[in-house]
PDB file of C-alpha atoms in Angstrom:
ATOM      1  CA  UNK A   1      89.064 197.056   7.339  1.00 42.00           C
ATOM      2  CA  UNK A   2      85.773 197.444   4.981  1.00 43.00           C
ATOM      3  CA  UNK A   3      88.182 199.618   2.854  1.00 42.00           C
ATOM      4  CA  UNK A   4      90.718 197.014   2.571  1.00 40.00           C
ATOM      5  CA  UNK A   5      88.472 193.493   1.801  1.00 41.00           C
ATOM      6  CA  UNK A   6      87.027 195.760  -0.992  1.00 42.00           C
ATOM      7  CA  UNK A   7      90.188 196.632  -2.313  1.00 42.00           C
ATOM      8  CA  UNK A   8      91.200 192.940  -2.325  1.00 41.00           C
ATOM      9  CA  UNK A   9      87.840 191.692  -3.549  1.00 42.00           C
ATOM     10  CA  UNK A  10      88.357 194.844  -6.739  1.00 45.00           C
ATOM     11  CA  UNK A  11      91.749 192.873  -7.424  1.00 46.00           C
ATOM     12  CA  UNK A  12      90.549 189.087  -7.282  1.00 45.00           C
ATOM     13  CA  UNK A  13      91.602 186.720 -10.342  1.00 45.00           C
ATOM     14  CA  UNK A  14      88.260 186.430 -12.619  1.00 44.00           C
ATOM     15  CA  UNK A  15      86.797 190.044 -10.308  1.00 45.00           C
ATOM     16  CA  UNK A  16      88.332 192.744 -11.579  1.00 49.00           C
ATOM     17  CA  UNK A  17      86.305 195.890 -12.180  1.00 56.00           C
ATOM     18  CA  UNK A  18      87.252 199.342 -13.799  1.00 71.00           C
ATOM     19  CA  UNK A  19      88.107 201.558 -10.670  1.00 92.00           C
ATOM     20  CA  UNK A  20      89.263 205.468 -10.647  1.00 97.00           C
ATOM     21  CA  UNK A  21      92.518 206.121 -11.399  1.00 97.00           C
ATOM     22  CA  UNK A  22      92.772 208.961  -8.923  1.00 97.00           C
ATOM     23  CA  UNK A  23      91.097 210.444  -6.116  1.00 98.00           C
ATOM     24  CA  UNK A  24      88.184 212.621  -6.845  1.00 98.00           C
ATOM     25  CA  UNK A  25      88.122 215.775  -5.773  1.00 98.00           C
ATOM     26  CA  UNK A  26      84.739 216.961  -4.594  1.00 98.00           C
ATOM     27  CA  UNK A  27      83.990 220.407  -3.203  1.00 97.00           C
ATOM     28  CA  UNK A  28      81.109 220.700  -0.916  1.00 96.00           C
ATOM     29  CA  UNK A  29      79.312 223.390   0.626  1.00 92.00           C
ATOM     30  CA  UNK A  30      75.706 222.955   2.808  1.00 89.00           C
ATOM     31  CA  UNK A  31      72.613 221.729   1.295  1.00 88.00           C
ATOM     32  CA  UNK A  32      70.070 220.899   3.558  1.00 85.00           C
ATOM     33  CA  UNK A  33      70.391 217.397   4.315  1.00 90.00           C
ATOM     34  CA  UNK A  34      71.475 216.460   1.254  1.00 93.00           C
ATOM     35  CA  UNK A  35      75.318 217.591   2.376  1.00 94.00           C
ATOM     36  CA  UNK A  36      76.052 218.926   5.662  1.00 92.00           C
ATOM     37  CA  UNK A  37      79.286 220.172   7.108  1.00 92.00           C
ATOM     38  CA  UNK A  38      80.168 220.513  10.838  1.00 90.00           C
ATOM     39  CA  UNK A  39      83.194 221.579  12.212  1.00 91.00           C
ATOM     40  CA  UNK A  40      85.136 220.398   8.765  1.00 91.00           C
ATOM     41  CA  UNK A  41      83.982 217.189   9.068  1.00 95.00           C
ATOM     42  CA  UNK A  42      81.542 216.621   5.893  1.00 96.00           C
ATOM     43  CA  UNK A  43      78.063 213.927   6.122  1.00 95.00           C
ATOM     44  CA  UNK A  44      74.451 214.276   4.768  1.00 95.00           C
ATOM     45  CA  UNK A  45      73.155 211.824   1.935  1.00 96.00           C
ATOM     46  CA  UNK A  46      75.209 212.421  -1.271  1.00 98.00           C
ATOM     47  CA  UNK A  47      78.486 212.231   0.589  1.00 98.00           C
ATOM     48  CA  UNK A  48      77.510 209.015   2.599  1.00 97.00           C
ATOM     49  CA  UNK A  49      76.255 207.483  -0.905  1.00 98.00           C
ATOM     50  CA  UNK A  50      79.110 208.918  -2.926  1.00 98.00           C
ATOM     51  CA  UNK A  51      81.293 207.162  -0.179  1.00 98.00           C
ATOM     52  CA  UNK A  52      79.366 203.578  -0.510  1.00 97.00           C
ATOM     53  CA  UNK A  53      79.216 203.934  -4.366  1.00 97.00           C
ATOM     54  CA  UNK A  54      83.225 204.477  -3.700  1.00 97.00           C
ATOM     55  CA  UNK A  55      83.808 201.160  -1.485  1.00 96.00           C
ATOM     56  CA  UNK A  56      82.142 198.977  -4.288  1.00 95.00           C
ATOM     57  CA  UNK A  57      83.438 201.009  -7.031  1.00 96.00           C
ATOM     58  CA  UNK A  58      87.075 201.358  -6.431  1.00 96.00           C
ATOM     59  CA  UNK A  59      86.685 205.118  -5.787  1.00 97.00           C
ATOM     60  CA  UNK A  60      88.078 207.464  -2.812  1.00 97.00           C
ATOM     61  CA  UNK A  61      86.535 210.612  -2.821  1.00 98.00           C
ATOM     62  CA  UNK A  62      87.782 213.955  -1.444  1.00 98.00           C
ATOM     63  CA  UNK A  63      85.388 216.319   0.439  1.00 98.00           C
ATOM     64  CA  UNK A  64      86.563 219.774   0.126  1.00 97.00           C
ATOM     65  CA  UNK A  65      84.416 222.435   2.487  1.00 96.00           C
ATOM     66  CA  UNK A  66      84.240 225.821   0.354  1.00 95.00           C
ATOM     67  CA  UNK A  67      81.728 228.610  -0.218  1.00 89.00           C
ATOM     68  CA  UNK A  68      78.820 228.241  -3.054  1.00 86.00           C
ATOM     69  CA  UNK A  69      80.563 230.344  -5.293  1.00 86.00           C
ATOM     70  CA  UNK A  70      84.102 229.058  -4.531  1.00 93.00           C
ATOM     71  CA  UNK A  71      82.836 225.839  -5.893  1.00 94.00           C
ATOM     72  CA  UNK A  72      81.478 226.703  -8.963  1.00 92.00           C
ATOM     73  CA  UNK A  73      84.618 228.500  -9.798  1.00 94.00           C
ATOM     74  CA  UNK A  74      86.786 225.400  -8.990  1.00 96.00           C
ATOM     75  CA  UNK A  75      84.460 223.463 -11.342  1.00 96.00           C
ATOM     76  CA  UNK A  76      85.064 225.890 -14.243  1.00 95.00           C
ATOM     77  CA  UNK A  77      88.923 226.295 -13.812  1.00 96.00           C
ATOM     78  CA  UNK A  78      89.277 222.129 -13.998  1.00 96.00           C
ATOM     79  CA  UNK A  79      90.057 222.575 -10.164  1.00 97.00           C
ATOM     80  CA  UNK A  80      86.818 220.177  -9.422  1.00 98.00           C
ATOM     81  CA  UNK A  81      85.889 217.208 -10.333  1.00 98.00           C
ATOM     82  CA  UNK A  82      82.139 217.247  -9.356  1.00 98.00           C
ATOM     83  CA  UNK A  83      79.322 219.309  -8.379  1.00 97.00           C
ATOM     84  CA  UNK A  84      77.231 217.600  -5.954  1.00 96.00           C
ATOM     85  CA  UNK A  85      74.580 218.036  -6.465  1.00 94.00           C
ATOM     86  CA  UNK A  86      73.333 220.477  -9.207  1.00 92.00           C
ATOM     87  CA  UNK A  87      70.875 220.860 -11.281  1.00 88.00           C
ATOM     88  CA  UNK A  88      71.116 221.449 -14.610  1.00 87.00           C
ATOM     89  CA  UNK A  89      72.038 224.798 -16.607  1.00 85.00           C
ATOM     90  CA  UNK A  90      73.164 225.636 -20.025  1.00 85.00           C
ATOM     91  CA  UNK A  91      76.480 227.362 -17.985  1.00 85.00           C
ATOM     92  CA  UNK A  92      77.388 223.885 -16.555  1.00 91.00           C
ATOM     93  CA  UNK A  93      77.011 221.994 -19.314  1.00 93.00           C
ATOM     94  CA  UNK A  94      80.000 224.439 -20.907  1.00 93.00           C
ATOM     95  CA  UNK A  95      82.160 222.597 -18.403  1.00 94.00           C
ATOM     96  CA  UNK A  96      81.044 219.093 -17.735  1.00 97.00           C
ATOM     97  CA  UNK A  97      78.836 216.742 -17.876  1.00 97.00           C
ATOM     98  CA  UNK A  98      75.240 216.506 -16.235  1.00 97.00           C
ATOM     99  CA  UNK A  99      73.921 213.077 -14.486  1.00 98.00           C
ATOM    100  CA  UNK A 100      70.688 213.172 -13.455  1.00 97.00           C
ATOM    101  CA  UNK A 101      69.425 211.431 -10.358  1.00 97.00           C
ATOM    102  CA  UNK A 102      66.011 212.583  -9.139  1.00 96.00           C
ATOM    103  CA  UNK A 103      63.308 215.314 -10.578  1.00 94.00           C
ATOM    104  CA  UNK A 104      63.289 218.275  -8.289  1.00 92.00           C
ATOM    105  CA  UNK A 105      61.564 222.336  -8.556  1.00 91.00           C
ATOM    106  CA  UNK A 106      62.440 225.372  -6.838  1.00 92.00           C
ATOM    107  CA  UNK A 107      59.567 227.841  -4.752  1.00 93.00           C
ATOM    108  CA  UNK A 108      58.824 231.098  -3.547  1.00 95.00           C
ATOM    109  CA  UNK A 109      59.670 230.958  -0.146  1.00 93.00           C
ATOM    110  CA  UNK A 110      58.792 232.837   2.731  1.00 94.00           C
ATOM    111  CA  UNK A 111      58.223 233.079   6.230  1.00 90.00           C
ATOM    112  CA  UNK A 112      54.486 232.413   7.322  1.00 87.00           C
ATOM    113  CA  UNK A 113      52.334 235.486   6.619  1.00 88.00           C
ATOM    114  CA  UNK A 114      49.465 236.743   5.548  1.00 88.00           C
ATOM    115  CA  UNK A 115      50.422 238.744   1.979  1.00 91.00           C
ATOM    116  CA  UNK A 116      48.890 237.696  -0.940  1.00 93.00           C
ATOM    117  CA  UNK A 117      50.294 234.759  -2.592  1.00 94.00           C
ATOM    118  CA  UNK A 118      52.405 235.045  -5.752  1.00 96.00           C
ATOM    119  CA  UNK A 119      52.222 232.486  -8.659  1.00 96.00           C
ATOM    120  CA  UNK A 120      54.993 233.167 -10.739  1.00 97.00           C
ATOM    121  CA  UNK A 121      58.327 235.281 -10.923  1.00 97.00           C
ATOM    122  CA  UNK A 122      56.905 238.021 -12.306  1.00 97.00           C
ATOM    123  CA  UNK A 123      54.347 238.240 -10.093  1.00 97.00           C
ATOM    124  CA  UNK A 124      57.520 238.658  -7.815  1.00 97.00           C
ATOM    125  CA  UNK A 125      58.870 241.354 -10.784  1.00 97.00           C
ATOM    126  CA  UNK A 126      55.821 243.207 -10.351  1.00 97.00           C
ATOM    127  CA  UNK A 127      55.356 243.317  -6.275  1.00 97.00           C
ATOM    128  CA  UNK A 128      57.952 246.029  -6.217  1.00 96.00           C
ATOM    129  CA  UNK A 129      57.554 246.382  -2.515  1.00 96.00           C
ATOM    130  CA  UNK A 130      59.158 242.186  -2.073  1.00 97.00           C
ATOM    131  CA  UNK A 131      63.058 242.007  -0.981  1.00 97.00           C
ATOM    132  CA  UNK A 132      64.535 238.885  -2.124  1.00 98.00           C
ATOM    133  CA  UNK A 133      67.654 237.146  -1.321  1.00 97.00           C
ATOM    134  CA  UNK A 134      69.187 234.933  -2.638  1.00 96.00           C
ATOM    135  CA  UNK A 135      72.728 232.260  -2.461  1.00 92.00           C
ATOM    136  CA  UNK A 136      75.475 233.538  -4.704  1.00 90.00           C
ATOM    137  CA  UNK A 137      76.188 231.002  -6.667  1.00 84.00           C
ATOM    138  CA  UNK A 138      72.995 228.433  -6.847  1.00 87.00           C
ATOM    139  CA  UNK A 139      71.504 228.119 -10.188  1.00 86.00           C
ATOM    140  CA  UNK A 140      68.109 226.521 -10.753  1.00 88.00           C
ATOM    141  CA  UNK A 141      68.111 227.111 -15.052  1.00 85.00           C
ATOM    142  CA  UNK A 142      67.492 229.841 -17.256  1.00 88.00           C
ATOM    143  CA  UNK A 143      64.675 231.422 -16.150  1.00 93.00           C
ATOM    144  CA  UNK A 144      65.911 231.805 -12.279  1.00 94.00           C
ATOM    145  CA  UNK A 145      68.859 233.879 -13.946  1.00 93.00           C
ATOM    146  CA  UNK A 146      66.850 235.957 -15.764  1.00 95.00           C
ATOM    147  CA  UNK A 147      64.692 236.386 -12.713  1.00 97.00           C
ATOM    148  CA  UNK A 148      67.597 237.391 -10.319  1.00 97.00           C
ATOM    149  CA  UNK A 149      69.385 240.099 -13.239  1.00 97.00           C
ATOM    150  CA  UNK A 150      65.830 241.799 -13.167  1.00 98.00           C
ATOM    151  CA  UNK A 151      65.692 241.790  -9.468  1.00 97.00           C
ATOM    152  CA  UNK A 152      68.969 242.729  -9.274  1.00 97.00           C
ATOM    153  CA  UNK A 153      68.357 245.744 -11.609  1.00 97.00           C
ATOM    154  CA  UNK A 154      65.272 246.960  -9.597  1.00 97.00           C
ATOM    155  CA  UNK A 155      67.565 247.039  -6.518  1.00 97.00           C
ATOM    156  CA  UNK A 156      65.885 244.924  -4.470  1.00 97.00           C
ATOM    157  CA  UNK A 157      68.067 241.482  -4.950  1.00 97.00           C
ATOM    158  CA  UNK A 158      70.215 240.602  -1.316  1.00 97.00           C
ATOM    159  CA  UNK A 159      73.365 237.679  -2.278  1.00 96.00           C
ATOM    160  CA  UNK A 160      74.443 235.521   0.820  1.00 94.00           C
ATOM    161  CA  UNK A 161      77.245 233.653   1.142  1.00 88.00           C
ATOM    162  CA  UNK A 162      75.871 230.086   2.363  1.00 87.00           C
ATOM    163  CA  UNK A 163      72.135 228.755   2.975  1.00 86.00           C
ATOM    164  CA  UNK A 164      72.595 229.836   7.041  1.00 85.00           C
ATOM    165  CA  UNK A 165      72.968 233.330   6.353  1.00 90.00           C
ATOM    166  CA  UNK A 166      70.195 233.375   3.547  1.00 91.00           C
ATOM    167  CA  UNK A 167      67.957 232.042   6.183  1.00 88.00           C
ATOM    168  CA  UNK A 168      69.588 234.415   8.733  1.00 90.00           C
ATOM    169  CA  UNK A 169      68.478 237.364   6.759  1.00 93.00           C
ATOM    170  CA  UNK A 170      65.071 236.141   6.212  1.00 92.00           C
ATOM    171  CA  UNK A 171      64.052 235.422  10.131  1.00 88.00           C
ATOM    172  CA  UNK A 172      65.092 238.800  10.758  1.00 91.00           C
ATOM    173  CA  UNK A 173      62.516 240.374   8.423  1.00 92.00           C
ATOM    174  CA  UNK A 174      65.900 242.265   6.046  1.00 95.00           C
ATOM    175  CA  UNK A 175      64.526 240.724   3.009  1.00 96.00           C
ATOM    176  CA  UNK A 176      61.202 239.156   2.410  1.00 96.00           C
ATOM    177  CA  UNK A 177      61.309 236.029  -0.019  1.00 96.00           C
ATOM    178  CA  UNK A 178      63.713 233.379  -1.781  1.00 96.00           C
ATOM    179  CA  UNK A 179      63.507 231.334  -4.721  1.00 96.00           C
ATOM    180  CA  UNK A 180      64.525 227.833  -3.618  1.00 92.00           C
ATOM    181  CA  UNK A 181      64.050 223.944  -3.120  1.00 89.00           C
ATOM    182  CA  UNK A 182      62.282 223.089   0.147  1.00 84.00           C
ATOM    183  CA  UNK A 183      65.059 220.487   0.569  1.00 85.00           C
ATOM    184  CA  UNK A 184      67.347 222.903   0.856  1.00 83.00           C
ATOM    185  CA  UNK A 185      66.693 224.981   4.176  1.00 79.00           C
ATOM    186  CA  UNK A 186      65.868 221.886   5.849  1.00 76.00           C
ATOM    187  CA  UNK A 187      68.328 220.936   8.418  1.00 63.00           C
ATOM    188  CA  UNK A 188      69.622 224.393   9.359  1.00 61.00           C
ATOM    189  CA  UNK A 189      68.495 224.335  13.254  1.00 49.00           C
ATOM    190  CA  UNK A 190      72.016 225.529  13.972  1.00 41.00           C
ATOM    191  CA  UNK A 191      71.249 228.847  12.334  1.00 44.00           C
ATOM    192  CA  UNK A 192      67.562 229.263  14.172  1.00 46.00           C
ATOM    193  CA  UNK A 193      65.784 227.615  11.111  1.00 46.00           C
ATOM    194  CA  UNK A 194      63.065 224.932  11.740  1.00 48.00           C
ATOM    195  CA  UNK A 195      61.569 222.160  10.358  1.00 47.00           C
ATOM    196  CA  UNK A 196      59.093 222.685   6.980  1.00 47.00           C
ATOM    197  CA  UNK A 197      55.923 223.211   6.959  1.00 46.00           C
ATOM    198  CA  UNK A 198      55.600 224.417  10.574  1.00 56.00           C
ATOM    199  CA  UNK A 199      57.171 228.271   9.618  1.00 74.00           C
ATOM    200  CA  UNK A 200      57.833 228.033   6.073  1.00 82.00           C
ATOM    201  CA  UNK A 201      55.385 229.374   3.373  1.00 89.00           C
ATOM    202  CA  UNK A 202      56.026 227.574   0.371  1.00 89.00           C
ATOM    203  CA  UNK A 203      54.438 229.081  -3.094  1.00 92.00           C
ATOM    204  CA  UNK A 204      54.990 226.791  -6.181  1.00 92.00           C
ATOM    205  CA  UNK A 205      56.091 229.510  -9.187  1.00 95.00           C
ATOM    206  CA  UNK A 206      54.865 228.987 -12.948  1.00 94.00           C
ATOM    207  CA  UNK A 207      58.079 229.101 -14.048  1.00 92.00           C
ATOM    208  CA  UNK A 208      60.101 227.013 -12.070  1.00 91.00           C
ATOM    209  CA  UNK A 209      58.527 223.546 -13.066  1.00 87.00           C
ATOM    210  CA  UNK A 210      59.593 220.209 -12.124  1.00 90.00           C
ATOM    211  CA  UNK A 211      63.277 219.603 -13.987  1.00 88.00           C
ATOM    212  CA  UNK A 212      66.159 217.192 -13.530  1.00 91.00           C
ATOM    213  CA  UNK A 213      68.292 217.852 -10.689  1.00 93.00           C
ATOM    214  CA  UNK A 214      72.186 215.396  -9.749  1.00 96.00           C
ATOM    215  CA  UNK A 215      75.282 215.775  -9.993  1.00 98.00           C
ATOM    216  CA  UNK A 216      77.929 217.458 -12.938  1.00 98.00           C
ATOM    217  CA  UNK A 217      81.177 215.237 -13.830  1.00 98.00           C
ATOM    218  CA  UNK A 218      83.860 217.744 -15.252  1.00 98.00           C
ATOM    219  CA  UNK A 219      85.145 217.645 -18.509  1.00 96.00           C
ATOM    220  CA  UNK A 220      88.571 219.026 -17.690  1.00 95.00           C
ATOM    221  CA  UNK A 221      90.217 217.800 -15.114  1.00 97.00           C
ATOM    222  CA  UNK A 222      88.852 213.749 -15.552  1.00 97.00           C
ATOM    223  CA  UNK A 223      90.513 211.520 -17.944  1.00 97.00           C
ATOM    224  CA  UNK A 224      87.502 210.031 -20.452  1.00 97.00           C
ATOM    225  CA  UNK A 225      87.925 206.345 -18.043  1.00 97.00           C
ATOM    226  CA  UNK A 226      87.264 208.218 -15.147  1.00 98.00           C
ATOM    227  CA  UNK A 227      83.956 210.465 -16.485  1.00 97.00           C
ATOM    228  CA  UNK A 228      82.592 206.941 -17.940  1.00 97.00           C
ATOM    229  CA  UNK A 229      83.249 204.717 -14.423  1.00 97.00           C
ATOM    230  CA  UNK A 230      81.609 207.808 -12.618  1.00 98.00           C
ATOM    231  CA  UNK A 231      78.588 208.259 -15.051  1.00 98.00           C
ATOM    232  CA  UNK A 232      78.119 204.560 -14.786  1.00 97.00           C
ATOM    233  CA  UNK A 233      78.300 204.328 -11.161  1.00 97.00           C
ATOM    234  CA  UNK A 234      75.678 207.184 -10.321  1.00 98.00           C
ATOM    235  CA  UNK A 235      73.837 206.035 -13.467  1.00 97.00           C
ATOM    236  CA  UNK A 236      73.113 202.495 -11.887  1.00 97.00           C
ATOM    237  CA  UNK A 237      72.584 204.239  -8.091  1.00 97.00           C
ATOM    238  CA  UNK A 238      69.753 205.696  -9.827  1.00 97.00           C
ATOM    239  CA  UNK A 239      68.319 203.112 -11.375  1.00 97.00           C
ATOM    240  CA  UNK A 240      68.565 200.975  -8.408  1.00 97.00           C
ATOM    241  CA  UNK A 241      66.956 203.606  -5.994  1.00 96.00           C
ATOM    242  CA  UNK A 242      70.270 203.513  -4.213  1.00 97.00           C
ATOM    243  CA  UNK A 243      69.574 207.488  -4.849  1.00 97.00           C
ATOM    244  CA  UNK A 244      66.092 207.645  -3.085  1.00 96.00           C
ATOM    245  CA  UNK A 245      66.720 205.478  -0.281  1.00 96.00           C
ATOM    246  CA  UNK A 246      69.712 207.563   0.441  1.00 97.00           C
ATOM    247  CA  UNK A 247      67.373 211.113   0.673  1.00 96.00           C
ATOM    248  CA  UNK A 248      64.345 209.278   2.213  1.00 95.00           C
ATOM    249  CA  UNK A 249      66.459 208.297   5.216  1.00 94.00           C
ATOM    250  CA  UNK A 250      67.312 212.133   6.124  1.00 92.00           C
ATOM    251  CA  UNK A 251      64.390 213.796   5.481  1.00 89.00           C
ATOM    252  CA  UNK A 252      61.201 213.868   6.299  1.00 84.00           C
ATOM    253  CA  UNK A 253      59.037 212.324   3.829  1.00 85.00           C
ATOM    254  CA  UNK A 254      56.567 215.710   3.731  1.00 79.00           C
ATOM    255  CA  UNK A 255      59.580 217.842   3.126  1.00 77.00           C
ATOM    256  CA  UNK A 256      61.496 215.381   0.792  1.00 83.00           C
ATOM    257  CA  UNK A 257      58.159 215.176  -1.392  1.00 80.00           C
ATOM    258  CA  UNK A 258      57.487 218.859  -1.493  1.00 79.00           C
ATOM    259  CA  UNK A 259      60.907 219.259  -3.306  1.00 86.00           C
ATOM    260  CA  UNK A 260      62.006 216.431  -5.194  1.00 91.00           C
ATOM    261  CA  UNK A 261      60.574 213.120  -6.715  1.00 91.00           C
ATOM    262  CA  UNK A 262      62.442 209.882  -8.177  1.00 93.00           C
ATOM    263  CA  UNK A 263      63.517 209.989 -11.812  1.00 88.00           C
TER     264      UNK A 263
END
């Protein structure tokens, strides 16, 4: 019914607004809270804004469940027509274009213990006896790639599919570290993880400062109307801390605020 008196009120002599031209084809894999997925059915706070933004926008948006990598491939074959979210790399920006919405940083992080803190990733580089794992597919800028290739040359680099089995393989003690936003293992009691602080170790890195993190808006597969009406949209959500109130009300404030911060 909310669908429909939107829809009507879009069309109104004197109210017309610019509205998609097609369905928009979103694929999604678990974030945190930010977008969750349980048994196909797909919630957390982008998709529950996206689908707001939608009803007084004149845009339907399609929720596709894939794997990380999955969806970065469908975003650079025009198969996608957003990343949500992302942050922002000189690879994506090949392919679409990058709106930000909040400032967020990536960690070291770790399971509580007692070894001596690292700083930066190459203090990581040079602690040869560290196992770190990492998503396939999650890209937090320049210097995290470089960071992985090394760690990935020294032998000592473990790729998971999804965010479960990355924490999966840390409980467990099979790898010792990941680089990562706080945000993003929150929310996984399903695969044994809990809340941050309580087991989490959390070890800001010098080279992984605060940087712009929202969504990507292809390029190929959008016609020009479309990228503009989007950009707009998420533009104004932004502006209007539409964006903020939408994380605040899933996580806790401690967590939210170790990992992210308004624009």
């Amino acid at each position: 019914m909310r669908s429909a008196w939107t829809a009507l009120l879009l069309c109104l002599p004197g109210l017309c607004i610019a509205a998609c031209s097609r369905t928009i084809v979103v694929p999604v894999t678990t974030v945190g809270l930010s977008v969750t997925i349980d048994a196909g059915k797909v919630g957390g706070a982008y998709p529950s804004l996206l689908r707001e933004l939608g009803l007084a926008n004149g845009c339907h948006f399609d929720f596709q469940p894939v794997p990380r990598a999955r969806l970065e491939l469908m975003f650079e074959t025009g198969q996608a027509d957003l990343i949500v979210p992302a942050t922002r790399s000189d690879r994506r920006d090949l392919q679409g274009e990058f709106v930000p919405l909040i400032q967020s940083r990536a960690a070291a992080i770790s399971r509580a213990s007692e070894r001596l803190a690292v700083r930066s990733l190459d203090d990581i580089l040079q602690r040869k006896e560290l196992r770190v794992a990492v998503v396939r597919g999650f890209d937090f800028g320049a210097e995290y790639r470089r960071f992985v290739e090394a760690i990935r040359a020294q032998g000592r680099l473990q790729q998971e599919a999804d965010l479960a089995s990355l924490v999966r393989v840390l409980q467990e003690g099979h790898a010792d570290l990941t680089v990562l936003n706080t945000t993003n293992l929150y929310g996984l009691q399903a695969s044994g993880a809990k809340p941050l602080p309580a087991q989490w170790r959390v070890e800001p890195l010098n080279e992984m400062p605060w940087g712009e993190a929202g969504f990507y808006i292809s390029n190929k597969s959008l016609a020009p109307a479309d990228r503009q009406h989007l950009r707009q949209m998420l533009q104004e959500a932004a502006r209007s801390g539409a964006v903020w109130k939408a994380l605040s009300q899933v996580y806790p404030a401690a967590t939210l605020e170790a990992g992210m911060k308004p624009l």
